[in-house]
Short mmCIF file of C-alpha atoms in Angstrom, two decimals:
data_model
loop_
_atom_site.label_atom_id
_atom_site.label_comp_id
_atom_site.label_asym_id
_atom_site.label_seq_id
_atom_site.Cartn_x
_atom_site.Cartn_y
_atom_site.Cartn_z
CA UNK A 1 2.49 -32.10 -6.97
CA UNK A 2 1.86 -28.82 -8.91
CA UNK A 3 -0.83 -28.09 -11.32
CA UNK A 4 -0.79 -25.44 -14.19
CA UNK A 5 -3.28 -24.27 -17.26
CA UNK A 6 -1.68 -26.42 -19.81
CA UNK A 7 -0.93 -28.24 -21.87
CA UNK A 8 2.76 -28.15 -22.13
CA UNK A 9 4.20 -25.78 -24.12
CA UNK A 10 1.64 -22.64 -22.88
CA UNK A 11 3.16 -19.41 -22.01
CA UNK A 12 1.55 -21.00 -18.00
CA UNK A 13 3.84 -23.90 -18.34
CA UNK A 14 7.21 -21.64 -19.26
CA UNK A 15 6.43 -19.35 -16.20
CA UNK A 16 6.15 -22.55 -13.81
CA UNK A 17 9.35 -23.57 -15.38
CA UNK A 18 10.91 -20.63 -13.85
CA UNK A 19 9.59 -21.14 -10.13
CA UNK A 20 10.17 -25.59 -10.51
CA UNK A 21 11.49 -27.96 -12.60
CA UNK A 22 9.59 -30.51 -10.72
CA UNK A 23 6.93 -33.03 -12.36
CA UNK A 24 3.17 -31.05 -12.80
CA UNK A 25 0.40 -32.00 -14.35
CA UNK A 26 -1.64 -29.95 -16.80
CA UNK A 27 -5.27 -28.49 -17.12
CA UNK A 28 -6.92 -27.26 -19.85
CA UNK A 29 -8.90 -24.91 -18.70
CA UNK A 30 -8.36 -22.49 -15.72
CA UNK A 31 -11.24 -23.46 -13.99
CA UNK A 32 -10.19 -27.02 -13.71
CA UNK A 33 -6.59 -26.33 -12.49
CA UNK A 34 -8.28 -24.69 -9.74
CA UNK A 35 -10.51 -27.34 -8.87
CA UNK A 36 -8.19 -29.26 -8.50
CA UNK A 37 -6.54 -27.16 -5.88
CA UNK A 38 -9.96 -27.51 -4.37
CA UNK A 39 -10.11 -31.05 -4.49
CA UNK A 40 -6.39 -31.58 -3.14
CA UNK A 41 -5.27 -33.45 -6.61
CA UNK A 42 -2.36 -31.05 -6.61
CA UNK A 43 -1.20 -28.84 -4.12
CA UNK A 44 -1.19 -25.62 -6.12
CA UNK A 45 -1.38 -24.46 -9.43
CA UNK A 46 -0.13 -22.10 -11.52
CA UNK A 47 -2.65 -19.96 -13.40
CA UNK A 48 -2.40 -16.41 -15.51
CA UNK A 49 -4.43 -13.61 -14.22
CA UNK A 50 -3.25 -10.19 -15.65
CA UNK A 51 -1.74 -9.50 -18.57
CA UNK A 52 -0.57 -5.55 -19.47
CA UNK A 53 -2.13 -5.27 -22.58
CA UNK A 54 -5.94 -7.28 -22.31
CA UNK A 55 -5.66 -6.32 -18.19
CA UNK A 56 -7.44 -9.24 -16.05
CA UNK A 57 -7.95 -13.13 -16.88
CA UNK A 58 -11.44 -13.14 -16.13
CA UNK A 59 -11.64 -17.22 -15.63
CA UNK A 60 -9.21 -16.75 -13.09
CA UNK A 61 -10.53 -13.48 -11.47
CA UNK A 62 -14.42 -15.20 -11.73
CA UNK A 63 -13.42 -18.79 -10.59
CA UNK A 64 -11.33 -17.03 -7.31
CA UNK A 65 -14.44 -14.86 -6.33
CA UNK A 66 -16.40 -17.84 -6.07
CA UNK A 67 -16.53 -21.28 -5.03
CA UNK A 68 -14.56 -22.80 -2.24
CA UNK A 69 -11.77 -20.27 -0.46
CA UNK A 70 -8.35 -20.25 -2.65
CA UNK A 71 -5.80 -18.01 -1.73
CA UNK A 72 -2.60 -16.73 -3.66
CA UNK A 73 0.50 -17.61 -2.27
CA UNK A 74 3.23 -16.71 -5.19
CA UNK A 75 3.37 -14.44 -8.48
CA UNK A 76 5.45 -14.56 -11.64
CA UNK A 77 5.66 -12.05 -13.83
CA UNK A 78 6.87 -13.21 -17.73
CA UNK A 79 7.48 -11.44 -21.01
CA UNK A 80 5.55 -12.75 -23.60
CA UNK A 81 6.02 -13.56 -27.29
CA UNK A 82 4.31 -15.14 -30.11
CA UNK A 83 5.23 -16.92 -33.04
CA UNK A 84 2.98 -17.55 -36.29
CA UNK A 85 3.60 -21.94 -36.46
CA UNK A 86 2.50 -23.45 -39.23
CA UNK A 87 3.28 -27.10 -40.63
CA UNK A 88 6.64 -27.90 -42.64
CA UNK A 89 5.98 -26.12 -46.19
CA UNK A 90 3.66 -23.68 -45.70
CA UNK A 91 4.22 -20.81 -46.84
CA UNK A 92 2.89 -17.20 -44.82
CA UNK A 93 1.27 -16.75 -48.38
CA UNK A 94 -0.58 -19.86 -48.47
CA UNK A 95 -2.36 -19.57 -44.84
CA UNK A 96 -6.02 -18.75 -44.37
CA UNK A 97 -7.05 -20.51 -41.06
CA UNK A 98 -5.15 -19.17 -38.07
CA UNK A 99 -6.09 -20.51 -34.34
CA UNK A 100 -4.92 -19.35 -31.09
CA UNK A 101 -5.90 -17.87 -27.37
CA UNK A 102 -7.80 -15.38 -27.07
CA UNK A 103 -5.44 -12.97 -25.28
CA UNK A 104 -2.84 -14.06 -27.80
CA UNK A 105 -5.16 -13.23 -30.82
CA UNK A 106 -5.88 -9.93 -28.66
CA UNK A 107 -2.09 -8.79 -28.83
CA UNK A 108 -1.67 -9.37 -32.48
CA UNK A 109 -4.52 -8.39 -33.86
CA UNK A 110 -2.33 -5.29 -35.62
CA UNK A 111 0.07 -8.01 -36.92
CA UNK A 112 -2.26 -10.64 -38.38
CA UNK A 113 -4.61 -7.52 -40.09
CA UNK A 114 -1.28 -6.39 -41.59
CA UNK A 115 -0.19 -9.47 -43.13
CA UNK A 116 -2.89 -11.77 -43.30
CA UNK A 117 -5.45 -9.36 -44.17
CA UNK A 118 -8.00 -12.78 -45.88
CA UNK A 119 -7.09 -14.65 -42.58
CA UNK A 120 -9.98 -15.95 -40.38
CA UNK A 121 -8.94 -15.91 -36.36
CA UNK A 122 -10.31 -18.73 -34.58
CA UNK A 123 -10.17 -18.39 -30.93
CA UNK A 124 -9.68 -22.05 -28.52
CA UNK A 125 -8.33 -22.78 -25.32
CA UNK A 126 -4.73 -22.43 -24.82
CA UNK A 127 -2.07 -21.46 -27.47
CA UNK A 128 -0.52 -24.70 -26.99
CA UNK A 129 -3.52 -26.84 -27.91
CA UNK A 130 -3.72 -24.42 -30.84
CA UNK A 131 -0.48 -25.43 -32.02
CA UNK A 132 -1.31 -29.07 -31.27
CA UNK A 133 -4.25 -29.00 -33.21
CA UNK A 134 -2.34 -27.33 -36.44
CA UNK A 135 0.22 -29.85 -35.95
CA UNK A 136 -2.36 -32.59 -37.12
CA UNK A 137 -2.57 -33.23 -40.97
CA UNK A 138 -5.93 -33.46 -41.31
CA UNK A 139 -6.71 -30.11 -39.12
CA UNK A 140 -8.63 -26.73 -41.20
CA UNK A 141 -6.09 -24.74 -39.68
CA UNK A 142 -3.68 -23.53 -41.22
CA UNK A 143 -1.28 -21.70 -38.85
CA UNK A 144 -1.05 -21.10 -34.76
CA UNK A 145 -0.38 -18.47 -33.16
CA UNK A 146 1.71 -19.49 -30.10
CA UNK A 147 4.89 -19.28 -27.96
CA UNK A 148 8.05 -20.56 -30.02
CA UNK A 149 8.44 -23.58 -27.53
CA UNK A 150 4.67 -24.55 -28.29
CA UNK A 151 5.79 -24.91 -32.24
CA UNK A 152 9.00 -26.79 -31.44
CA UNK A 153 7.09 -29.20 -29.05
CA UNK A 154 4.55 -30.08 -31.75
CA UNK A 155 7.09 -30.43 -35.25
CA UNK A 156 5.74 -26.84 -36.55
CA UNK A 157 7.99 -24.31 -37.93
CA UNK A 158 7.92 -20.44 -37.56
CA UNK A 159 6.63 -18.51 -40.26
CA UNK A 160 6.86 -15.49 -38.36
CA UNK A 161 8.12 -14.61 -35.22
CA UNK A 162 7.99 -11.94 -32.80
CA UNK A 163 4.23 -10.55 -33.88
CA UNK A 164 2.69 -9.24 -30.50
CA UNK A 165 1.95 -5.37 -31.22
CA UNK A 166 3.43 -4.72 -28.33
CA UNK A 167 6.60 -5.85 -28.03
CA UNK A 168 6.81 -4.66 -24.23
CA UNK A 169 3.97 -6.84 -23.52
CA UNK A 170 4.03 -9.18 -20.04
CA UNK A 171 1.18 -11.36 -18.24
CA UNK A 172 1.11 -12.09 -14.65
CA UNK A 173 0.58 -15.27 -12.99
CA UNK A 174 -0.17 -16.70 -9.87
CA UNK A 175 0.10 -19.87 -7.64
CA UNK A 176 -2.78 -20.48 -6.09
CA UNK A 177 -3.26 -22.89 -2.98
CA UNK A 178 -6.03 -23.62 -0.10
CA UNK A 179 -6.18 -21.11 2.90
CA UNK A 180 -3.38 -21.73 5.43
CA UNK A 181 -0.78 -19.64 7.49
CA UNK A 182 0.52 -16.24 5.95
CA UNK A 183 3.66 -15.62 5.07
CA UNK A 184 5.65 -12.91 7.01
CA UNK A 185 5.97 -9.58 5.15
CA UNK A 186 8.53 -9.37 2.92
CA UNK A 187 8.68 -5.63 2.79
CA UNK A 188 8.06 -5.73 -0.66
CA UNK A 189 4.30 -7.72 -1.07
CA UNK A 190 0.69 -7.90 -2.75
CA UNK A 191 -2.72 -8.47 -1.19
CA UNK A 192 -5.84 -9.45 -3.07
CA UNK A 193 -9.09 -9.33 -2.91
CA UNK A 194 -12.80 -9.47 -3.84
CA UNK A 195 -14.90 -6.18 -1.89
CA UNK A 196 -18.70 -6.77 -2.32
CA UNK A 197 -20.90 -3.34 -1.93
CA UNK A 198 -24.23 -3.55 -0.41
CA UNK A 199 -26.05 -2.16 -2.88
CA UNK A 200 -25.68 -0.46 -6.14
CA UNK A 201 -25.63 2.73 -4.90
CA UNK A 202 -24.04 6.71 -5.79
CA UNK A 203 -20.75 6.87 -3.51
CA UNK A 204 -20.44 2.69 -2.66
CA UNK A 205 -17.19 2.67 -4.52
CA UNK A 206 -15.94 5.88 -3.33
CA UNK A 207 -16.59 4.12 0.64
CA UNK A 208 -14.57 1.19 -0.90
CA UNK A 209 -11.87 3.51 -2.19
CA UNK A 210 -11.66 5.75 1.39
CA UNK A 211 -10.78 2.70 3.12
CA UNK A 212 -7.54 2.34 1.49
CA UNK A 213 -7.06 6.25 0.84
CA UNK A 214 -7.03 7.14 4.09
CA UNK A 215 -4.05 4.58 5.44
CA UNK A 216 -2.23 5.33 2.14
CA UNK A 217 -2.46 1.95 0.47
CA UNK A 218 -2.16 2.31 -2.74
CA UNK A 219 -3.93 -0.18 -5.87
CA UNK A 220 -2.24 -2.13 -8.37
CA UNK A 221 -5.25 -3.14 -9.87
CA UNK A 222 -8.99 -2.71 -9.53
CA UNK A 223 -11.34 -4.32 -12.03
CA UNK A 224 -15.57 -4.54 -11.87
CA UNK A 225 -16.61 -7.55 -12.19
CA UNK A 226 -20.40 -9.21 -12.51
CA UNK A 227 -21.46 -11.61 -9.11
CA UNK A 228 -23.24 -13.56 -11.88
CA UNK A 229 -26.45 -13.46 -9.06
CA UNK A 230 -28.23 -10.60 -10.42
CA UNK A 231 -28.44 -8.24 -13.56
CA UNK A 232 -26.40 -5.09 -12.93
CA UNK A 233 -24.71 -6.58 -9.53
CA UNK A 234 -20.77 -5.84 -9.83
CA UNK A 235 -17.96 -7.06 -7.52
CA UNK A 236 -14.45 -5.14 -7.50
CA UNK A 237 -10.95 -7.43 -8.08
CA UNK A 238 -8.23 -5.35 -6.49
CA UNK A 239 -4.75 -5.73 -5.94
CA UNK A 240 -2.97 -3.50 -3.20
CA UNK A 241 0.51 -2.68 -2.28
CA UNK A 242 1.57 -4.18 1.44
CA UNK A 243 1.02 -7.57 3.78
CA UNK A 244 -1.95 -8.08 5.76
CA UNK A 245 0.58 -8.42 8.32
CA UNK A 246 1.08 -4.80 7.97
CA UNK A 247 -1.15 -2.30 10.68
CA UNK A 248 -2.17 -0.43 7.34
CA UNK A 249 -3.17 -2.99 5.54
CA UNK A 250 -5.03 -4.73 8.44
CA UNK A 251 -6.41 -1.45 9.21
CA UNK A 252 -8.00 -1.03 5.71
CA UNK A 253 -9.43 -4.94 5.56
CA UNK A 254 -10.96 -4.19 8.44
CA UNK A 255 -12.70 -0.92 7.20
CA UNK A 256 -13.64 -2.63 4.09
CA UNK A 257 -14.90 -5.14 6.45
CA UNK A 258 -17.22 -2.70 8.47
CA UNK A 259 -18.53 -0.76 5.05
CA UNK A 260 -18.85 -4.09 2.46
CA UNK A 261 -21.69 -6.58 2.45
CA UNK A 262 -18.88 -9.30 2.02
CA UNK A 263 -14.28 -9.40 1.56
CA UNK A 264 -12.84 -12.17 0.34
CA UNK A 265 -9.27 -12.01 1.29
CA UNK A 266 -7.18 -13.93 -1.52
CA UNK A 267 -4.31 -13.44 0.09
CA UNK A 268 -0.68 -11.31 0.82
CA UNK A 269 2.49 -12.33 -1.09
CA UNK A 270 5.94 -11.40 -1.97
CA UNK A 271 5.73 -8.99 -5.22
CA UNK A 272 7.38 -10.44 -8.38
CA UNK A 273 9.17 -7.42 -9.12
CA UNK A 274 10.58 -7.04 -5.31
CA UNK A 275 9.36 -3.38 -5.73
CA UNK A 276 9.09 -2.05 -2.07
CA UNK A 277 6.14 0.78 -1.79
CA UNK A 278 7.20 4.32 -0.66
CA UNK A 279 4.65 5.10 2.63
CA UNK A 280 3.96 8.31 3.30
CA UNK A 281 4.70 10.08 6.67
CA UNK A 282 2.25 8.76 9.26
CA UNK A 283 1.22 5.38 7.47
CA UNK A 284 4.96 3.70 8.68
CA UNK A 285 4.27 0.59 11.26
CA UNK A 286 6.50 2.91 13.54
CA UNK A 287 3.98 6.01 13.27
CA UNK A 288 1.03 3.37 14.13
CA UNK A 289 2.98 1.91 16.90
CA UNK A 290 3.24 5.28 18.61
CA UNK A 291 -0.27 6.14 18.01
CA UNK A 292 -1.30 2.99 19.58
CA UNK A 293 1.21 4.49 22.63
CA UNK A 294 -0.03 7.55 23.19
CA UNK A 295 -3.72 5.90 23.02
CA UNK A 296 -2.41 3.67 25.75
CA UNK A 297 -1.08 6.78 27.51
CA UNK A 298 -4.23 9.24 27.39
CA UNK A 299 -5.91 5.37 29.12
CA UNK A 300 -3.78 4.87 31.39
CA UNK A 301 -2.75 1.55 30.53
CA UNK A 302 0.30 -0.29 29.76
CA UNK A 303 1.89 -0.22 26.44
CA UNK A 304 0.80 -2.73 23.88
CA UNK A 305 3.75 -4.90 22.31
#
C-alpha cells in the first residue's frame, strides 16, 4: 500500500491520483509519511518537494538528508490552483479569519492583500485540513484557502476561485521508497542528492560544482540547507540531469565522492516532463566508451565491454 501527505483532498492526494487509483493511506505531516516508508507501513509515499514559486519543501528536503536511507523512485509534476472555501452563506465581505498551507498562503499573498486587506492568515498543516477545520461550525475561521476538490470534499463553497498570483504556478512531487535496485536509464532521468563539504571553507562549493562542470551535467536544482549539527554548517540539495547508470553521472558521484566529507545518493529516475538533456560533444556514453578504448590500447590490454 501507498502512503501520501494527506488528508484527502491535498493538492499530494490529486497528484497520487494521477500515478494510482489504488487504496492509500494518509499522513499529516511529511515527516510521518516518510516514516512510514521507514518503518515498512506502506511501501512508498507520495510527498511534495519543489514547488516553482516558494522553490524547495524543506520537511521533505530535511527529513531525506537525514535519518534512515530513502531513495526517490518516481516524480509528478502538477499545476496548482487555489480556491478561497468558505461555509454556505458567507459572503467574501463578511470573512476575517482565513487558514491555509503555508506554500499556499505564500502564492496568494498578492490576492488575499488585494481583497481581504483586514484578513488575518493563519498558517496549519495541509490545505485540506484547513478546509476541514473551516468546514466545522464552531471553527474561528472564517474561510480556507485550498484546492477546489478540498472545498467540495468538506460541504464548503467557493467564494473565489483561481487566486494563486501566479497563475503558471506548479509543485513537484515525489515517491519515495527504501534503497533497492535502480531503474535502467530512461534517456530522459533525474538524480538527487545531499553533497556534504568538509569544512566551511572559500572555494568548497566551487570543488562541489567542478565535479559536475567538468562531465557536463547540468543542475536542476541546488538549494543550501542547515545539517542542524552545528551553527553555520550547510548541506547542498541538488537535482541533476542524467542516470547514475550513465558514465557521466557515475563519473561525477564519484568525484563528489573523493572531494565531500559525505553523498547521499537519493536516487536516479525517469523525469516527469520526459525532457531528454542535450550532452555536449565528448560527454556522450559513446565518447567515454572510446576513451576507455584507447586507455585500454596505450595498456595493452583487452577492450573493456
Amino acid at each position: 500500500m501507498l502512503g501520501y501527505f494527506g488528508p484527502a483532498g491535498t493538492f499530494t492526494h490529486q497528484a497520487l491520483r494521477r500515478i494510482t487509483t489504488e487504496e492509500a493511506l494518509p499522513f499529516a505531516t511529511v515527516p510521518r509519511a516518510l516514516d512510514a516508508v521507514r518503518d515498512g507501513e506502506v511501501t512508498a509515499a507520495l510527498v511534495p518537494i519543489e514547488n516553482s514559486v516558494e522553490g524547495g519543501v524543506t520537511a521533505t528536503l530535511d527529513n531525506l538528508a537525514s535519518g534512515r536511507p530513502l531513495v526517490i523512485a518516481q516524480e509528478v509534476i502538477m499545476p496548482v490552483s487555489f480556491v478561497l472555501a468558505v461555509r454556505p452563506g458567507t459572503a467574501l465581505g463578511d470573512v476575517r479569519r482565513v487558514l491555509t498551507h503555508p506554500h499556499a498562503h505564500a502564492q496568494t499573498r498578492a490576492w488575499v492583500a488585494g481583497h481581504l486587506p483586514g484578513a488575518l492568515v493563519t498558517e496549519g498543516g495541509s490545505t485540506a485540513s484547513a478546509a476541514q477545520e473551516v468546514a466545522d461550525p464552531e471553527s474561528r475561521h472564517d474561510a480556507a484557502i485550498c484546492a477546489a476538490v478540498a472545498a467540495e470534499l468538506y460541504g464548503l463553497e467557493a467564494a473565489a476561485s483561481d487566486i494563486a498570483d501566479n497563475t503558471d504556478a506548479v509543485t513537484r512531487f515525489v515517491l519515495v521508497r527504501l534503497p533497492g535496485e535502480t531503474p535502467a536509464p530512461t534517456g530522459a532521468d533525474k538524480t538527487t542528492l545531499v553533497a556534504y563539504m568538509h569544512a566551511d571553507r572559500s572555494g568548497a562549493l566551487l570543488e562541489i560544482l567542478e565535479q559536475f562542470a567538468m562531465r557536463g551535467v547540468n543542475l536542476t536544482r541546488i538549494e543550501s540547507r542547515p545539517t542542524k549539527k552545528a551553527y553555520g554548517e550547510y548541506c547542498f540539495s541538488i537535482d541533476a540531469e542524467g542516470h547514475v547508470g550513465e558514465p557521466r553521472m557515475r563519473g561525477t558521484l564519484k568525484g563528489l565522492h573523493r572531494v565531500c566529507r559525505e553523498v547521499t545518493f537519493l536516487g536516479s529516475y525517469p523525469r516527469a516532463d520526459g525532457v531528454r538533456p542535450k550532452i555536449a560533444r565528448g560527454f556522450t556514453a559513446a565518447d567515454y566508451d572510446a576513451a576507455e578504448h584507447w586507455m585500454d590500447d596505450l595498456l595493452g590490454r583487452p577492450h573493456r565491454a
